Amino acid sequence: MKTFEEMEGYIREGHHSFLISGGLNGVGEIPYTDALLKKLGFLKRKYDLQYNFHIGFPLNFVHDFRDIADVVSFDFFSDSETMKKIYGIDRDPLQQIEVMRSLGAFSVPHITIGIDCGKITHEYKSIEILSRYFDSIVLNVFIPTFGTTYESCNPPPVDEVTAIFEYAKKLFKVVALGCMQPRGSYRSILQGELEDIVDVIVKPVNKSGDHFRGCCAFLLKQISQGVMKYV
């Protein structure tokens, strides 16, 4: 967690885009206060900043983000049982989408492939549902994390992950491999399989070509709106 003083230090160093996030409360929301949003709005106007907001899984319209969020990123589950298993909360998939569309900001859905201990569960259905409402998507890949219930699980097989990306590319204008990817040889192999499929690869192993600094959601917005060509 960074303070506003630390944030202004990053601004002085030349950073002008920020991911605004935090921990979920007991009902699955990130509890942004009016005072916090007011301060962020002040800094945005003063320094011409860009914000990518994570907002968790709100049940209802929480804030009007159109004047402060350049992008809103959200995780999506088409299977409420999988979501309950992972986060301990239950949401109707279409309600999730309606809340995001009500926020007034450009929204980018995220799916973590293999989030249920490396198994493929809701991913294909989630992609199909999201494609009815959005033209860009970020696909991450499950990483076993020490100290969690799934620390001993393995990432999903690369061929299964690749197949999901191929399916997504048939339905979405812009598809990105997001920042969550297993390290080492897995990452190298996966990126090699995806380089001719996806439009954006975050944390590329081969760093030749164009580079974009900032959350990939900002780049997806620019590509979707025709401001920047595909990379």
Short mmCIF file of C-alpha atoms in Angstrom, two decimals:
data_model
loop_
_atom_site.label_atom_id
_atom_site.label_comp_id
_atom_site.label_asym_id
_atom_site.label_seq_id
_atom_site.Cartn_x
_atom_site.Cartn_y
_atom_site.Cartn_z
CA MET A 1 0.00 0.00 0.00
CA LYS A 2 1.40 3.38 -1.00
CA THR A 3 0.71 6.73 0.62
CA PHE A 4 -0.22 9.85 -1.31
CA GLU A 5 3.22 11.23 -0.45
CA GLU A 6 4.87 8.20 -2.04
CA MET A 7 2.58 8.53 -5.03
CA GLU A 8 3.65 12.12 -5.57
CA GLY A 9 7.25 10.94 -5.35
CA TYR A 10 6.60 8.55 -8.25
CA ILE A 11 5.01 11.41 -10.17
CA ARG A 12 8.13 13.52 -9.71
CA GLU A 13 10.13 10.58 -11.11
CA GLY A 14 8.03 10.74 -14.28
CA HIS A 15 5.29 8.18 -13.63
CA HIS A 16 1.85 9.31 -14.79
CA SER A 17 -0.30 6.17 -14.73
CA PHE A 18 -1.30 4.22 -11.64
CA LEU A 19 -3.16 1.05 -10.69
CA ILE A 20 -5.61 1.87 -7.90
CA SER A 21 -6.48 -1.26 -5.95
CA GLY A 22 -6.73 -2.74 -2.48
CA GLY A 23 -8.02 -5.64 -0.42
CA LEU A 24 -11.58 -6.90 -0.58
CA ASN A 25 -13.90 -6.36 2.34
CA GLY A 26 -16.26 -9.02 3.65
CA VAL A 27 -18.76 -8.52 0.83
CA GLY A 28 -16.23 -8.65 -1.99
CA GLU A 29 -15.81 -4.92 -2.62
CA ILE A 30 -12.81 -2.61 -2.44
CA PRO A 31 -14.15 0.10 -0.12
CA TYR A 32 -13.14 3.35 -1.78
CA THR A 33 -14.22 6.32 0.33
CA ASP A 34 -15.41 9.64 -1.05
CA ALA A 35 -12.41 11.32 0.60
CA LEU A 36 -9.99 8.95 -1.12
CA LEU A 37 -11.59 9.47 -4.51
CA LYS A 38 -11.61 13.23 -4.00
CA LYS A 39 -7.86 13.22 -3.29
CA LEU A 40 -7.16 11.00 -6.29
CA GLY A 41 -9.23 13.32 -8.44
CA PHE A 42 -7.23 16.31 -7.24
CA LEU A 43 -3.94 14.62 -8.11
CA LYS A 44 -5.30 13.50 -11.47
CA ARG A 45 -6.19 17.04 -12.47
CA LYS A 46 -3.02 18.56 -11.04
CA TYR A 47 -0.60 16.17 -12.75
CA ASP A 48 -2.66 14.89 -15.70
CA LEU A 49 -2.62 11.31 -14.41
CA GLN A 50 -4.25 8.12 -15.67
CA TYR A 51 -5.88 5.62 -13.31
CA ASN A 52 -6.76 1.97 -13.72
CA PHE A 53 -9.19 1.03 -10.95
CA HIS A 54 -9.77 -2.44 -9.55
CA ILE A 55 -13.09 -2.42 -7.70
CA GLY A 56 -13.59 -6.05 -6.67
CA PHE A 57 -17.05 -7.55 -7.04
CA PRO A 58 -19.59 -4.89 -6.01
CA LEU A 59 -23.22 -5.92 -5.79
CA ASN A 60 -24.51 -2.55 -6.90
CA PHE A 61 -23.41 0.72 -8.46
CA VAL A 62 -20.83 2.11 -6.03
CA HIS A 63 -19.38 5.32 -7.48
CA ASP A 64 -19.54 7.25 -10.72
CA PHE A 65 -16.04 6.60 -12.05
CA ARG A 66 -16.39 8.40 -15.37
CA ASP A 67 -14.51 11.52 -14.21
CA ILE A 68 -11.70 9.74 -12.39
CA ALA A 69 -11.08 6.28 -13.88
CA ASP A 70 -9.50 6.02 -17.31
CA VAL A 71 -10.01 2.25 -17.09
CA VAL A 72 -11.81 -0.10 -14.72
CA SER A 73 -10.42 -3.64 -14.55
CA PHE A 74 -12.42 -6.50 -13.13
CA ASP A 75 -12.16 -10.25 -12.68
CA PHE A 76 -14.99 -12.35 -14.01
CA PHE A 77 -16.48 -15.76 -13.21
CA SER A 78 -19.33 -17.27 -15.19
CA ASP A 79 -19.56 -20.06 -12.60
CA SER A 80 -20.73 -18.79 -9.23
CA GLU A 81 -19.61 -22.02 -7.55
CA THR A 82 -16.02 -21.56 -8.71
CA MET A 83 -16.11 -17.95 -7.57
CA LYS A 84 -17.43 -18.97 -4.16
CA LYS A 85 -14.71 -21.60 -3.86
CA ILE A 86 -11.96 -19.08 -4.65
CA TYR A 87 -13.23 -15.89 -2.98
CA GLY A 88 -15.90 -17.11 -0.61
CA ILE A 89 -18.55 -14.89 -2.21
CA ASP A 90 -21.40 -15.54 -4.61
CA ARG A 91 -22.29 -13.36 -7.60
CA ASP A 92 -24.65 -13.65 -10.53
CA PRO A 93 -22.46 -13.38 -13.67
CA LEU A 94 -24.79 -11.05 -15.56
CA GLN A 95 -25.17 -8.85 -12.49
CA GLN A 96 -21.37 -8.46 -12.44
CA ILE A 97 -21.45 -7.24 -16.01
CA GLU A 98 -24.33 -4.83 -15.47
CA VAL A 99 -22.57 -3.24 -12.50
CA MET A 100 -19.40 -2.74 -14.54
CA ARG A 101 -21.30 -1.22 -17.44
CA SER A 102 -23.05 1.19 -15.06
CA LEU A 103 -19.80 2.76 -13.85
CA GLY A 104 -19.37 5.05 -16.83
CA ALA A 105 -15.73 4.11 -17.51
CA PHE A 106 -13.99 1.94 -20.12
CA SER A 107 -13.97 -1.54 -18.57
CA VAL A 108 -11.57 -4.41 -19.24
CA PRO A 109 -12.54 -7.91 -18.06
CA HIS A 110 -9.85 -10.25 -16.74
CA ILE A 111 -9.95 -14.03 -16.46
CA THR A 112 -7.33 -16.11 -14.66
CA ILE A 113 -6.98 -19.36 -16.58
CA GLY A 114 -6.74 -22.37 -14.26
CA ILE A 115 -7.53 -20.38 -11.12
CA ASP A 116 -9.09 -23.48 -9.53
CA CYS A 117 -5.84 -25.33 -8.71
CA GLY A 118 -4.76 -25.31 -12.35
CA LYS A 119 -7.97 -26.90 -13.66
CA ILE A 120 -9.94 -25.49 -16.58
CA THR A 121 -13.44 -24.83 -15.29
CA HIS A 122 -15.39 -21.70 -16.23
CA GLU A 123 -13.00 -20.14 -18.75
CA TYR A 124 -14.68 -20.94 -22.08
CA LYS A 125 -18.13 -19.99 -20.85
CA SER A 126 -16.80 -16.78 -19.29
CA ILE A 127 -15.13 -15.76 -22.54
CA GLU A 128 -18.29 -16.38 -24.53
CA ILE A 129 -20.46 -14.36 -22.14
CA LEU A 130 -18.02 -11.44 -21.96
CA SER A 131 -17.71 -11.26 -25.74
CA ARG A 132 -21.35 -10.16 -25.93
CA TYR A 133 -20.53 -6.96 -24.04
CA PHE A 134 -16.81 -6.15 -24.46
CA ASP A 135 -14.33 -6.15 -27.33
CA SER A 136 -11.13 -6.44 -25.25
CA ILE A 137 -10.02 -9.00 -22.67
CA VAL A 138 -7.00 -9.78 -20.51
CA LEU A 139 -6.22 -13.43 -19.83
CA ASN A 140 -3.91 -14.26 -16.95
CA VAL A 141 -2.55 -17.66 -16.00
CA PHE A 142 -2.76 -19.18 -12.53
CA ILE A 143 0.43 -19.09 -10.46
CA PRO A 144 0.66 -21.31 -7.35
CA THR A 145 1.32 -18.92 -4.46
CA PHE A 146 3.16 -19.90 -1.30
CA GLY A 147 1.05 -19.72 1.83
CA THR A 148 -2.25 -20.19 0.02
CA THR A 149 -4.59 -23.17 -0.28
CA TYR A 150 -3.33 -23.80 -3.80
CA GLU A 151 0.41 -23.50 -3.15
CA SER A 152 1.03 -27.15 -4.16
CA CYS A 153 -1.01 -26.95 -7.38
CA ASN A 154 0.53 -26.79 -10.84
CA PRO A 155 -0.24 -24.19 -13.52
CA PRO A 156 -2.56 -25.42 -16.28
CA PRO A 157 -0.85 -27.21 -19.21
CA VAL A 158 0.43 -24.83 -21.87
CA ASP A 159 -1.54 -26.51 -24.64
CA GLU A 160 -4.80 -26.05 -22.74
CA VAL A 161 -3.98 -22.40 -22.08
CA THR A 162 -3.10 -21.84 -25.75
CA ALA A 163 -6.42 -23.34 -26.83
CA ILE A 164 -8.28 -20.88 -24.61
CA PHE A 165 -6.40 -17.94 -26.12
CA GLU A 166 -7.23 -19.19 -29.61
CA TYR A 167 -10.90 -19.35 -28.66
CA ALA A 168 -10.81 -15.85 -27.16
CA LYS A 169 -9.21 -14.40 -30.27
CA LYS A 170 -12.13 -15.64 -32.35
CA LEU A 171 -14.53 -13.60 -30.22
CA PHE A 172 -12.61 -10.48 -29.16
CA LYS A 173 -11.06 -7.63 -31.09
CA VAL A 174 -8.12 -7.36 -28.68
CA VAL A 175 -6.67 -10.14 -26.51
CA ALA A 176 -3.80 -9.70 -24.06
CA LEU A 177 -1.65 -12.10 -22.09
CA GLY A 178 -1.69 -10.26 -18.77
CA CYS A 179 0.93 -9.74 -16.10
CA MET A 180 0.12 -12.93 -14.16
CA GLN A 181 2.14 -15.70 -15.81
CA PRO A 182 4.21 -18.52 -14.31
CA ARG A 183 7.93 -17.79 -14.49
CA GLY A 184 10.80 -19.71 -16.02
CA SER A 185 10.54 -22.07 -18.96
CA TYR A 186 6.73 -22.13 -18.69
CA ARG A 187 6.60 -18.41 -19.50
CA SER A 188 9.00 -18.73 -22.41
CA ILE A 189 7.12 -21.65 -23.93
CA LEU A 190 3.72 -20.03 -23.43
CA GLN A 191 4.75 -16.73 -24.97
CA GLY A 192 6.25 -18.58 -27.91
CA GLU A 193 2.92 -20.32 -28.50
CA LEU A 194 0.95 -17.10 -28.20
CA GLU A 195 3.07 -14.60 -30.14
CA ASP A 196 1.04 -15.08 -33.33
CA ILE A 197 -2.30 -15.27 -31.53
CA VAL A 198 -2.54 -12.39 -29.07
CA ASP A 199 -2.31 -8.65 -29.62
CA VAL A 200 -0.45 -7.81 -26.41
CA ILE A 201 2.05 -9.77 -24.31
CA VAL A 202 2.87 -8.33 -20.90
CA LYS A 203 6.35 -9.01 -19.49
CA PRO A 204 7.71 -10.30 -22.83
CA VAL A 205 10.64 -12.68 -22.62
CA ASN A 206 11.88 -11.35 -25.96
CA LYS A 207 11.96 -7.60 -25.54
CA SER A 208 12.47 -6.62 -29.16
CA GLY A 209 9.91 -4.31 -30.77
CA ASP A 210 7.56 -1.73 -29.27
CA HIS A 211 7.14 -1.31 -25.53
CA PHE A 212 4.34 0.22 -23.51
CA ARG A 213 4.84 1.45 -19.96
CA GLY A 214 1.86 1.02 -17.68
CA CYS A 215 -0.99 -1.40 -17.08
CA CYS A 216 -1.96 -3.31 -20.19
CA ALA A 217 -5.56 -2.18 -19.68
CA PHE A 218 -4.51 1.33 -20.75
CA LEU A 219 -3.02 -0.11 -23.94
CA LEU A 220 -6.13 -2.17 -24.66
CA LYS A 221 -8.21 0.98 -24.39
CA GLN A 222 -5.98 2.79 -26.86
CA ILE A 223 -6.05 -0.11 -29.33
CA SER A 224 -9.80 -0.55 -28.99
CA GLN A 225 -10.38 3.14 -29.68
CA GLY A 226 -7.96 3.18 -32.60
CA VAL A 227 -5.48 5.48 -30.87
CA MET A 228 -2.61 3.00 -31.09
CA LYS A 229 -1.95 0.18 -33.51
CA TYR A 230 -1.60 -3.39 -32.29
CA VAL A 231 1.72 -4.49 -30.82
#
